[in-house]
Coordinates of C-alpha atoms and ligand atoms in Angstrom, one line a residue:
X1 CA -71.9 -43.0 -5.8
X2 CA -74.7 -40.4 -5.1
X3 CA -75.5 -39.6 -1.5
X4 CA -78.9 -41.3 -2.0
X5 CA -77.2 -44.5 -3.3
X6 CA -74.9 -44.4 -0.4
X7 CA -77.8 -44.2 2.0
X8 CA -79.4 -47.1 0.2
X9 CA -76.4 -49.2 1.0
X10 CA -77.0 -48.5 4.7
X11 CA -80.5 -49.9 4.4
X12 CA -81.5 -53.5 3.9
X13 CA -84.6 -53.7 1.7
X14 CA -87.2 -56.4 2.4
X15 CA -85.9 -59.9 2.7
X16 CA -86.0 -61.8 -0.6
X17 CA -85.5 -58.6 -2.6
X18 CA -89.2 -57.8 -2.1
X19 CA -88.7 -54.0 -2.3
X20 CA -88.4 -51.4 0.4
X21 CA -90.7 -50.7 3.3
X22 CA -90.2 -47.8 5.8
X23 CA -91.3 -49.9 8.8
X24 CA -89.0 -52.7 8.0
X25 CA -86.0 -50.3 7.8
X26 CA -87.2 -48.5 11.0
X27 CA -87.8 -51.5 13.2
X28 CA -87.5 -55.1 12.0
X29 CA -84.1 -54.5 10.4
X30 CA -82.6 -53.7 13.9
X31 CA -84.1 -56.9 15.3
X32 CA -82.7 -58.9 12.4
X33 CA -79.3 -57.4 13.1
X34 CA -79.4 -58.5 16.8
X35 CA -80.3 -55.1 18.2
X36 CA -83.8 -55.8 19.3
X37 CA -82.9 -55.0 22.9
X38 CA -82.1 -51.4 22.2
X39 CA -84.6 -48.9 23.4
X40 CA -86.5 -47.4 20.5
X41 CA -88.9 -45.1 22.3
X42 CA -88.8 -43.6 25.8
X43 CA -92.2 -42.1 26.8
X44 CA -92.2 -39.5 29.6
X45 CA -95.2 -38.9 31.7
X46 CA -95.9 -35.4 33.1
X47 CA -94.8 -36.7 36.5
X48 CA -91.4 -37.6 35.2
X49 CA -91.7 -41.4 35.0
X50 CA -90.4 -43.0 31.9
X51 CA -91.6 -46.0 30.0
X52 CA -89.2 -47.6 27.6
X53 CA -90.2 -49.6 24.4
X54 CA -87.5 -51.7 22.9
X55 CA -87.1 -52.3 19.2
X56 CA -88.1 -55.9 19.6
X57 CA -91.4 -55.0 21.3
X58 CA -92.2 -52.4 18.7
X59 CA -91.6 -55.0 16.0
X60 CA -93.9 -57.5 17.6
X61 CA -96.6 -55.0 18.5
X62 CA -96.6 -53.5 15.1
X63 CA -96.9 -57.0 13.6
X64 CA -100.0 -57.5 15.8
X65 CA -101.5 -54.2 14.5
X66 CA -100.8 -55.2 10.9
X67 CA -102.6 -58.5 11.5
X68 CA -105.4 -56.6 13.1
X69 CA -105.8 -54.4 10.1
X70 CA -105.7 -57.5 7.9
X71 CA -108.5 -59.0 9.9
X72 CA -110.5 -55.8 9.3
X73 CA -110.0 -56.2 5.6
X74 CA -107.5 -53.3 5.4
X75 CA -104.4 -53.7 3.2
X76 CA -102.5 -52.3 0.3
X77 CA -103.3 -48.6 -0.5
X78 CA -106.0 -48.2 2.2
X79 CA -105.6 -45.1 4.4
X80 CA -105.3 -45.5 8.1
X81 CA -105.4 -42.3 10.1
X82 CA -104.5 -41.6 13.7
X83 CA -105.9 -38.9 15.9
X84 CA -103.8 -39.4 19.0
X85 CA -101.4 -37.6 21.3
X86 CA -97.9 -39.0 21.7
X87 CA -98.9 -42.3 23.2
X88 CA -97.3 -45.7 22.4
X89 CA -100.3 -46.8 20.4
X90 CA -99.6 -44.1 17.9
X91 CA -96.1 -45.4 17.1
X92 CA -97.3 -49.0 17.0
X93 CA -100.2 -48.1 14.7
X94 CA -97.8 -46.1 12.5
X95 CA -95.4 -48.9 12.0
X96 CA -98.1 -51.6 11.8
X97 CA -99.9 -49.6 9.1
X98 CA -96.8 -49.3 7.0
X99 CA -96.1 -53.1 7.5
X100 CA -99.6 -53.9 6.3
X101 CA -98.9 -51.9 3.1
X102 CA -101.5 -49.4 4.1
X103 CA -101.0 -45.6 4.0
X104 CA -100.5 -43.7 7.2
X105 CA -102.1 -40.3 7.8
X106 CA -101.4 -38.8 11.3
X107 CA -103.8 -36.0 12.3
X108 CA -103.1 -33.3 14.8
X109 CA -105.0 -34.2 18.0
X110 CA -105.7 -30.6 18.8
X111 CA -107.7 -30.0 15.6
X112 CA -111.4 -29.3 16.2
X113 CA -114.1 -31.3 14.5
X114 CA -114.1 -29.4 11.2
X115 CA -110.4 -29.8 10.2
X116 CA -110.6 -33.5 11.2
X117 CA -113.7 -34.1 9.1
X118 CA -112.2 -32.3 6.0
X119 CA -109.0 -34.4 6.2
X120 CA -110.8 -37.8 6.9
X121 CA -113.1 -37.1 3.9
X122 CA -110.4 -35.9 1.6
X123 CA -108.0 -38.6 2.5
X124 CA -110.6 -41.3 1.9
X125 CA -109.6 -42.6 5.4
X126 CA -110.8 -46.2 5.9
X127 CA -109.6 -46.8 9.5
X128 CA -109.2 -44.2 12.3
X129 CA -107.3 -44.9 15.5
X130 CA -108.2 -42.6 18.3
X131 CA -109.5 -42.2 21.9
X132 CA -113.1 -42.4 23.1
X133 CA -113.0 -38.7 24.1
X134 CA -111.9 -37.6 20.6
X135 CA -114.4 -40.0 19.0
X136 CA -117.4 -38.7 20.9
X137 CA -116.6 -35.1 20.3
X138 CA -115.2 -35.1 16.7
X139 CA -116.2 -38.2 14.9
X140 CA -119.4 -39.7 16.1
X141 CA -121.5 -36.6 15.2
X142 CA -120.3 -36.7 11.6
X143 CA -119.7 -40.3 11.0
X144 CA -122.5 -40.5 8.5
X145 CA -120.7 -37.8 6.4
X146 CA -117.7 -40.1 6.1
X147 CA -118.7 -43.0 3.9
X148 CA -115.1 -44.3 3.4
X149 CA -114.6 -44.7 7.2
X150 CA -115.1 -48.4 7.7
X151 CA -113.7 -48.9 11.2
X152 CA -112.7 -46.8 14.2
X153 CA -110.3 -48.3 16.7
X154 CA -110.4 -46.8 20.2
X155 CA -107.3 -47.3 22.3
X156 CA -109.0 -46.7 25.7
X157 CA -112.6 -47.8 25.8
X158 CA -115.1 -49.7 23.7
X159 CA -118.0 -47.7 22.4
X160 CA -120.8 -48.9 20.2
X161 CA -119.8 -48.9 16.5
X162 CA -116.1 -49.0 17.3
X163 CA -113.4 -51.7 17.7
X164 CA -111.3 -52.1 20.9
X165 CA -107.6 -51.8 20.5
X166 CA -107.0 -54.3 23.3
X167 CA -109.3 -56.9 21.7
X168 CA -107.8 -56.4 18.2
X169 CA -104.3 -56.7 19.5
X170 CA -105.0 -59.7 21.9
X171 CA -106.6 -61.6 19.0
X172 CA -103.7 -60.9 16.6
X173 CA -100.6 -62.9 16.0
X174 CA -97.2 -61.2 16.5
X175 CA -95.9 -62.7 13.4
X176 CA -96.4 -60.9 10.1
X177 CA -94.8 -61.0 6.7
X178 CA -94.6 -57.6 5.1
X179 CA -96.0 -57.9 1.6
X180 CA -93.8 -57.0 -1.3
X181 CA -93.5 -53.2 -1.3
X182 CA -92.3 -51.3 -4.3
X183 CA -90.2 -48.2 -3.6
X184 CA -93.1 -46.3 -5.3
X185 CA -95.8 -47.8 -3.1
X186 CA -97.7 -45.1 -1.2
X187 CA -96.7 -44.9 2.4
X188 CA -97.8 -41.5 3.9
X189 CA -100.3 -38.7 3.4
X190 CA -99.5 -35.4 5.1
X191 CA -102.1 -32.7 4.9
X192 CA -100.8 -29.3 4.3
X193 CA -102.4 -25.9 3.7
X194 CA -102.5 -23.8 0.6
X195 CA -103.9 -20.4 -0.1
X196 CA -106.9 -21.7 -2.0
X197 CA -109.4 -24.4 -1.4
X198 CA -109.3 -27.3 1.1
X199 CA -106.1 -28.7 2.6
X200 CA -103.9 -30.6 0.2
X201 CA -103.0 -34.2 1.0
X202 CA -99.3 -34.6 0.0
X203 CA -98.6 -38.2 -0.8
X204 CA -95.2 -39.9 0.0
X205 CA -93.8 -43.3 -1.0
X206 CA -91.7 -45.9 0.8
X207 CA -88.6 -44.8 -1.0
X208 CA -88.7 -41.6 1.1
X209 CA -87.0 -43.6 3.9
X210 CA -83.7 -43.2 1.8
X211 CA -83.9 -39.4 2.4
X212 CA -84.9 -39.9 6.1
X213 CA -81.8 -42.1 6.5
X214 CA -79.5 -39.8 4.6
X215 CA -80.6 -36.5 6.3
X216 CA -80.8 -38.0 9.8
X217 CA -77.1 -39.0 9.3
X218 CA -75.8 -35.9 7.6
X219 CA -77.7 -33.2 9.3
X220 CA -78.8 -34.6 12.7
X221 CA -75.8 -37.0 13.1
X222 CA -78.3 -39.5 14.6
X223 CA -77.1 -43.0 15.5
X224 CA -77.3 -45.8 18.0
X225 CA -76.6 -44.6 21.5
X226 CA -78.1 -41.2 20.8
X227 CA -81.0 -39.8 22.9
X228 CA -82.9 -37.8 20.4
X229 CA -85.7 -35.4 21.2
X230 CA -87.8 -34.1 18.4
X231 CA -90.4 -31.7 19.9
X232 CA -92.7 -31.6 16.9
X233 CA -96.2 -33.1 17.2
X234 CA -96.7 -36.3 15.1
X235 CA -99.7 -34.6 13.5
X236 CA -97.3 -32.6 11.4
X237 CA -94.7 -33.6 9.0
X238 CA -91.7 -33.0 11.2
X239 CA -93.3 -35.1 13.9
X240 CA -93.5 -38.0 11.5
X241 CA -90.3 -37.8 9.4
X242 CA -88.1 -36.9 12.3
X243 CA -90.3 -37.6 15.3
X244 CA -91.0 -41.2 14.3
X245 CA -89.2 -42.5 11.2
X246 CA -85.7 -41.1 11.0
X247 CA -84.5 -41.8 14.6
X248 CA -85.8 -45.4 14.4
X249 CA -84.2 -45.9 11.0
X250 CA -80.9 -44.8 12.6
X251 CA -81.3 -47.0 15.6
X252 CA -81.4 -44.2 18.1
X253 CA -83.6 -43.8 21.2
X254 CA -86.4 -41.1 20.9
X255 CA -87.5 -39.2 24.0
X256 CA -91.2 -38.6 23.6
X257 CA -93.0 -36.1 25.8
X258 CA -96.7 -35.7 25.7
X259 CA -96.9 -32.9 28.2
X260 CA -97.6 -29.2 27.5
X261 CA -94.8 -26.8 26.9
X262 CA -93.2 -25.6 30.1
X263 CA -89.7 -24.1 30.1
X264 CA -88.6 -25.6 33.4
X265 CA -89.8 -29.1 32.4
X266 CA -88.2 -28.9 29.0
X267 CA -84.8 -28.0 30.6
X268 CA -85.2 -30.9 33.0
X269 CA -86.0 -33.3 30.1
X270 CA -82.8 -32.2 28.3
X271 CA -80.8 -32.7 31.4
X272 CA -82.4 -35.7 33.1
X273 CA -82.7 -37.7 29.9
X274 CA -79.2 -36.8 28.8
X275 CA -80.5 -35.7 25.4
X276 CA -77.7 -35.7 22.9
X277 CA -79.5 -34.3 19.8
X278 CA -82.5 -31.9 20.0
X279 CA -84.7 -30.9 17.1
X280 CA -87.1 -28.1 17.9
X281 CA -88.7 -25.0 16.5
X282 CA -88.3 -21.2 16.7
X283 CA -91.6 -20.6 18.7
X284 CA -90.4 -22.9 21.4
X285 CA -86.9 -21.4 21.4
X286 CA -88.4 -17.9 21.7
X287 CA -90.6 -19.0 24.6
X288 CA -87.5 -20.4 26.4
X289 CA -85.7 -17.2 25.7
X290 CA -88.6 -15.3 27.2
X291 CA -88.5 -17.4 30.4
X292 CA -85.1 -15.9 31.1
X293 CA -81.5 -17.1 31.0
X294 CA -81.3 -17.6 34.8
X295 CA -83.8 -20.6 34.5
X296 CA -81.7 -22.2 31.8
X297 CA -78.5 -21.7 33.7
X298 CA -79.8 -23.7 36.6
X299 CA -79.5 -26.8 34.4
X300 CA -76.5 -28.2 32.5
X301 CA -76.7 -29.5 29.0
X302 CA -73.4 -31.3 28.9
X303 CA -74.7 -34.3 26.9
X304 CA -76.2 -32.1 24.2
X305 CA -74.1 -32.5 21.0
X306 CA -76.4 -30.8 18.5
X307 CA -79.4 -28.5 18.7
X308 CA -81.4 -27.9 15.5
X309 CA -84.4 -26.0 14.5
X310 CA -87.1 -26.1 11.7
X311 CA -90.4 -24.7 10.7
X312 CA -90.1 -20.9 10.8
X313 CA -87.4 -18.3 10.4
X314 CA -84.8 -18.6 13.1
X315 CA -83.2 -15.3 13.8
X316 CA -79.5 -14.7 14.5
X317 CA -80.3 -13.7 18.1
X318 CA -81.8 -17.1 18.8
X319 CA -78.8 -18.9 17.4
X320 CA -76.5 -16.8 19.6
X321 CA -78.7 -17.4 22.6
X322 CA -78.4 -21.2 22.1
X323 CA -74.6 -20.8 22.0
X324 CA -74.5 -18.7 25.1
X325 CA -77.0 -20.4 27.3
X326 CA -77.1 -24.0 26.1
X327 CA -73.5 -24.2 24.9
X328 CA -74.7 -25.0 21.4
X329 CA -75.8 -22.7 18.6
X330 CA -79.1 -23.7 16.9
X331 CA -78.6 -25.2 13.5
X332 CA -81.4 -24.0 11.3
X333 CA -82.8 -26.4 8.8
X334 CA -85.4 -25.8 6.0
X335 CA -87.8 -28.2 4.4
X336 CA -91.6 -28.7 3.7
X337 CA -94.3 -31.2 3.9
X338 CA -93.8 -31.7 0.1
X339 CA -90.1 -32.3 0.3
X340 CA -90.5 -35.0 3.0
X341 CA -87.1 -34.4 4.5
X342 CA -84.5 -31.7 5.2
X343 CA -83.3 -30.0 2.0
X344 CA -81.3 -27.0 3.3
X345 CA -79.4 -26.9 6.5
X346 CA -76.6 -25.5 8.6
X347 CA -74.6 -28.7 8.7
X348 CA -73.3 -30.0 12.1
X349 CA -69.6 -30.0 11.3
X350 CA -69.4 -26.4 9.8
X351 CA -69.8 -23.1 11.5
X352 CA -73.4 -21.9 11.7
X353 CA -74.4 -18.9 9.6
X354 CA -76.7 -17.1 12.1
X355 CA -80.0 -16.1 10.5
X356 CA -79.5 -18.1 7.3
X357 CA -81.6 -21.3 6.7
X358 CA -78.4 -23.0 5.5
X359 CA -77.0 -24.4 2.3
X360 CA -78.5 -27.2 0.1
X361 CA -77.5 -30.7 1.2
X362 CA -75.4 -32.8 -1.0
X363 CA -77.7 -34.4 -3.5
X364 CA -80.0 -31.4 -3.5
X365 CA -79.9 -28.8 -6.3
X366 CA -81.6 -25.6 -5.4
X367 CA -82.2 -22.5 -7.5
X368 CA -83.7 -19.0 -7.0
X369 CA -86.2 -18.4 -9.8
X370 CA -89.1 -16.3 -11.0
X371 CA -92.2 -17.8 -12.5
X372 CA -93.0 -16.6 -16.0
X373 CA -95.6 -17.4 -18.6
X374 CA -99.3 -16.6 -18.6
X375 CA -101.9 -18.0 -16.3
X376 CA -103.2 -20.4 -19.0
X377 CA -99.8 -21.9 -19.8
X378 CA -97.8 -24.5 -18.0
X379 CA -95.5 -22.7 -15.5
X380 CA -92.0 -21.8 -16.7
X381 CA -89.2 -20.4 -14.7
X382 CA -86.2 -18.1 -15.2
X383 CA -83.3 -17.4 -12.9
X384 CA -84.0 -14.5 -10.5
X385 CA -81.6 -11.6 -10.2
X386 CA -81.2 -11.7 -6.5
X387 CA -84.2 -12.7 -4.5
X388 CA -86.9 -15.0 -5.9
X389 CA -88.8 -18.2 -5.3
X390 CA -86.9 -21.2 -4.0
X391 CA -87.0 -24.1 -6.5
X392 CA -85.6 -27.6 -6.1
X393 CA -84.5 -29.8 -9.0
X394 CA -86.7 -32.9 -9.1
X395 CA -85.3 -36.3 -8.1
X396 CA -84.7 -36.6 -4.3
X397 CA -86.2 -39.8 -2.8
X398 CA -88.7 -38.2 -0.4
X399 CA -90.2 -35.8 -3.0
X400 CA -94.0 -36.0 -2.7
X401 CA -95.7 -37.8 -5.5
X402 CA -99.0 -36.1 -5.7
X403 CA -101.8 -34.3 -3.9
X404 CA -104.7 -36.6 -3.2
X405 CA -107.3 -36.3 -6.0
X406 CA -105.7 -33.1 -7.3
X407 CA -103.4 -33.7 -10.2
X408 CA -103.8 -30.1 -11.5
X409 CA -102.6 -28.6 -8.3
X410 CA -99.6 -31.0 -8.3
X411 CA -98.7 -30.2 -11.9
X412 CA -98.9 -26.4 -11.1
X413 CA -95.9 -26.6 -8.7
X414 CA -93.5 -28.0 -11.2
X415 CA -91.7 -26.1 -14.0
X416 CA -88.8 -27.0 -16.2
X417 CA -87.8 -30.0 -14.0
X418 CA -88.0 -28.0 -10.7
X419 CA -90.4 -28.2 -7.8
X420 CA -91.5 -24.6 -6.9
X421 CA -91.7 -24.2 -3.1
X422 CA -93.7 -21.1 -2.7
X423 CA -91.0 -19.6 -0.4
X424 CA -89.2 -16.4 -1.3
X425 CA -85.5 -16.5 -0.5
X426 CA -82.2 -14.8 -1.2
X427 CA -78.9 -16.6 -1.9
X428 CA -75.8 -14.8 -0.9
X429 CA -72.4 -15.0 -2.7
X430 CA -71.3 -17.8 -0.3
X431 CA -74.3 -20.0 -1.2
X432 CA -76.2 -19.4 2.1
X433 CA -80.0 -19.2 1.7
X434 CA -81.9 -16.5 3.6
X435 CA -85.7 -16.8 4.1
X436 CA -87.7 -13.7 3.0
X437 CA -91.3 -14.8 3.2
X438 CA -94.0 -16.9 1.6
X439 CA -95.0 -16.2 -2.0
X440 CA -98.7 -17.0 -1.0
X441 CA -101.1 -16.1 1.8
X442 CA -100.5 -19.2 3.9
X443 CA -99.9 -18.5 7.6
X444 CA -97.3 -20.1 9.8
X445 CA -98.3 -19.9 13.4
X446 CA -96.2 -21.7 16.1
X447 CA -94.7 -23.7 13.3
X448 CA -98.0 -24.9 11.9
X449 CA -99.2 -24.1 8.4
X450 CA -102.7 -22.7 8.4
X451 CA -104.7 -22.1 5.2
X452 CA -106.7 -18.9 5.3
X453 CA -109.6 -20.5 3.4
X454 CA -110.0 -23.3 6.0
X455 CA -110.4 -20.7 8.7
X456 CA -112.6 -18.3 6.6
X457 CA -115.0 -21.1 5.7
X458 CA -115.6 -21.8 9.3
X459 CA -116.2 -18.1 10.1
X460 CA -118.7 -18.0 7.3
X461 CA -120.7 -20.7 9.0
X462 CA -121.6 -18.2 11.7
X463 CA -125.1 -16.9 11.0
X464 CA -124.1 -13.2 11.5
X465 CA -121.1 -13.3 9.2
X466 CA -121.4 -12.1 5.6
X467 CA -117.7 -12.2 4.5
X468 CA -114.5 -13.2 6.1
X469 CA -110.8 -12.8 5.3
X470 CA -108.0 -14.2 7.4
X471 CA -104.3 -13.2 7.4
X472 CA -101.2 -13.7 9.5
X473 CA -99.8 -10.8 11.4
X474 CA -96.3 -10.7 12.8
X475 CA -96.1 -11.9 16.4
X476 CA -93.0 -11.8 18.6
X477 CA -93.5 -15.3 20.0
X478 CA -95.5 -17.5 17.6
X479 CA -94.2 -15.9 14.4
X480 CA -97.5 -15.1 12.9
X481 CA -100.9 -14.7 14.6
X482 CA -104.1 -15.5 12.9
X483 CA -106.3 -12.5 12.5
X484 CA -109.8 -12.4 10.9
X485 CA -111.6 -9.5 9.2
X486 CA -115.3 -9.9 9.0
X487 CA -118.3 -8.1 7.6
X488 CA -121.7 -8.8 9.2
X489 CA -125.0 -9.3 7.5
X490 CA -127.4 -6.3 7.2
X491 CA -129.2 -5.3 10.3
X492 CA -126.8 -7.1 12.7
X493 CA -124.9 -5.0 15.3
X494 CA -121.1 -5.7 15.0
X495 CA -120.5 -5.4 18.7
X496 CA -118.2 -6.9 21.3
X497 CA -120.7 -9.7 22.2
X498 CA -120.9 -10.8 18.6
X499 CA -117.1 -10.7 18.3
X500 CA -116.7 -13.0 21.3
X501 CA -119.4 -15.3 20.0
X502 CA -117.7 -15.6 16.6
X503 CA -114.3 -16.2 18.2
X504 CA -115.8 -18.9 20.5
X505 CA -117.6 -20.6 17.6
X506 CA -114.4 -20.7 15.5
X507 CA -112.4 -22.1 18.4
X508 CA -114.8 -24.9 19.1
X509 CA -115.0 -25.9 15.4
X510 CA -111.3 -25.4 14.5
X511 CA -109.5 -26.0 17.7
X512 CA -107.5 -23.2 19.5
X513 CA -104.3 -23.8 17.5
X514 CA -106.0 -22.9 14.2
X515 CA -108.7 -20.4 15.2
X516 CA -108.2 -16.7 14.9
X517 CA -106.8 -14.9 17.9
X518 CA -108.6 -11.7 17.0
X519 CA -111.4 -10.5 14.8
X520 CA -112.0 -7.0 13.4
X521 CA -115.3 -5.9 11.9
X522 CA -115.1 -4.1 8.7
X523 CA -117.9 -2.5 6.7
X524 CA -116.4 -4.0 3.5
X525 CA -113.3 -6.1 2.5
X526 CA -111.0 -5.1 -0.3
X527 CA -111.6 -7.2 -3.4
X528 CA -110.3 -7.6 -6.9
X529 CA -112.7 -6.8 -9.7
X530 CA -113.3 -10.5 -10.1
X531 CA -114.4 -10.6 -6.5
X532 CA -111.4 -12.2 -4.8
X533 CA -110.6 -10.9 -1.3
X534 CA -107.2 -9.2 -1.4
X535 CA -105.6 -10.5 1.8
X536 CA -102.3 -9.0 0.8
X537 CA -103.9 -5.5 0.9
X538 CA -105.5 -6.1 4.3
X539 CA -102.1 -7.1 5.6
X540 CA -100.4 -4.1 4.1
X541 CA -103.0 -1.7 5.6
X542 CA -102.9 -3.4 9.0
X543 CA -99.1 -3.0 9.1
X544 CA -98.9 0.3 7.4
X545 CA -96.8 -1.1 4.5
X546 CA -96.8 0.0 0.9
X547 CA -100.0 -1.2 -0.7
X548 CA -98.3 -2.4 -3.9
X549 CA -100.0 -2.9 -7.2
X550 CA -103.7 -2.0 -6.8
X551 CA -104.7 -2.2 -10.5
X552 CA -107.0 -5.1 -9.8
X553 CA -108.7 -3.5 -6.7
X554 CA -112.4 -2.9 -7.1
X555 CA -112.8 0.7 -5.9
X556 CA -116.5 0.2 -5.3
X557 CA -115.8 -1.5 -2.0
X558 CA -114.1 1.1 0.1
X559 CA -112.5 -0.2 3.3
X560 CA -113.6 1.3 6.5
X561 CA -112.7 0.0 9.9
X562 CA -114.8 -0.2 13.0
X563 CA -113.1 -0.6 16.4
X564 CA -111.5 -3.9 17.2
X565 CA -109.9 -5.0 20.4
X566 CA -107.5 -7.8 20.8
X567 CA -108.5 -10.6 23.1
X568 CA -105.8 -12.0 25.3
Ligands
6R9_601 C1 -91.0 -28.9 7.9 C2 -92.1 -27.9 7.8 C3 -93.1 -25.5 5.4 C4 -92.9 -24.0 5.4 C5 -91.9 -23.6 4.4 C6 -91.5 -22.2 5.0 C7 -91.5 -22.5 6.5 C8 -89.8 -24.2 7.3 C9 -88.1 -22.9 7.7 C10 -89.2 -22.1 7.3 C11 -87.9 -20.2 7.5 C12 -86.9 -22.3 8.1 N1 -90.2 -23.0 7.0 N2 -88.5 -24.2 7.7 N3 -89.1 -20.8 7.1 N4 -86.9 -20.9 7.9 N5 -85.8 -22.9 8.5 O1 -92.2 -27.0 8.6 O2 -93.1 -28.2 6.9 O3 -95.3 -27.4 7.8 O4 -95.0 -28.0 5.3 O5 -94.0 -25.9 6.4 O6 -92.5 -23.6 6.7 O7 -92.4 -21.3 4.7 O8 -92.4 -23.5 3.1 P1 -94.4 -27.4 6.6

């Protein structure tokens, strides 16, 4: 039996053989098995108080939300988005949306108005669940530009033109029959960034839960009795696949902390909550390392069975630090928005290979390839000699099934039965995969993917900016830092005041997590003869690296740099 079929045997399917639904497997199944009293979610407040939500309560509340959606005329295939921090309403809305047969799209609450608008429009979002504060600042001013958005549910206040969460829930029954859900019914949209154009909405189906179940068991060893802490924000794929779905499917208790990162508090959570399994990210690990070993050594982590990491390269030093200071090495895992679940990992029961992403899981066939064929042809691949692009043989249950409204972009990442990941890797003779870099210009900052175009298009909205290019520069803590290069319009003085003004404008439109940290004024930007900005060359020049193949560079636009200072 394949690992996927084995995972299917551990799931129930909808009663009456009506298909498979993620929320049923995550919540109702446990109640049906007599485990409704188990704690599903433990919300921590910044003051340290905890609020527990049991599986049964989550089942009833998500039934209410599904009924509420039904009353709003929302059902099968409609998209429901959340723009919320890690509050109970987010988890109720997520499960209720899936029970209603609607499609869940969680948005990162720290996004500024522009990324939110783009995603709501592109996702054809019909219902948004958010707070009054978020609504006033990010939605109300542009609601007219969002014709698909039929209803906004506010969890805290009632404002004109919105529905009140409290009223919707109070009026709704806590009984709900999940409609028949085919394994191929759409369940989730996760927005991710590419090098070109607007963000891509990767679409996932209910069958993905088979991969959540299998990987949560094999890689994270999650089960009933575990206190699991996934530190990723639910606005990103890790925060949904492993921050919401997988621990519930496995019947574990998730610790959910909505506070800001603070080393001392994080250590206290690990200790006070008796966390057994911890899934975090290299940026956080590096920040803990920076805070010093002495602080860590003041706490004990005796309950911690497994520490794992995802999202960016995890260096051997961080793995060793985990072992020395926490008593557990970090197990690196690799996956993507498009893969929906972990594909490559340092497995829990085998020695860690420090610095390597891991080995492909059972059921996953990985290859190292090069793309070949001309730009007009369908992509083809051939095996790479040593290093190349990571490709995955099509067929795992959580594979994305499309990019919203972008069939061409979807087709372009498949060749000869493989999905092409856009990551460059090396496989050693023992089968370990080592991350080398991205094949494209996408930036990974603090574990979050940032598309350069999305940032550039906001910079271009500034009245003084003529051209903009955005790249990621290595940063010791966040992995990559977003840096922008800008040319100004004729007759405008590229001075410090303007630099600050552009930075501030970018921050308010994009949110601080996505906006550039630094801007340099250039007299011109390097471009290809067809007029495309060569970000690769900007990066090489900034870092003093070899400039590579310049045959397409348009020499008529020489690059000169004016002074730039970094803001910190
Ligand atoms: C889950 C997630 C995916 C990209 C991926 C790669 C980078 C993820 C990594 C890693 C080195 C690891 N990435 N895990 N790089 N080592 N263990 O992060 O999804 O936001 O879509 O990002 O992140 O470049 O292609 P997503």
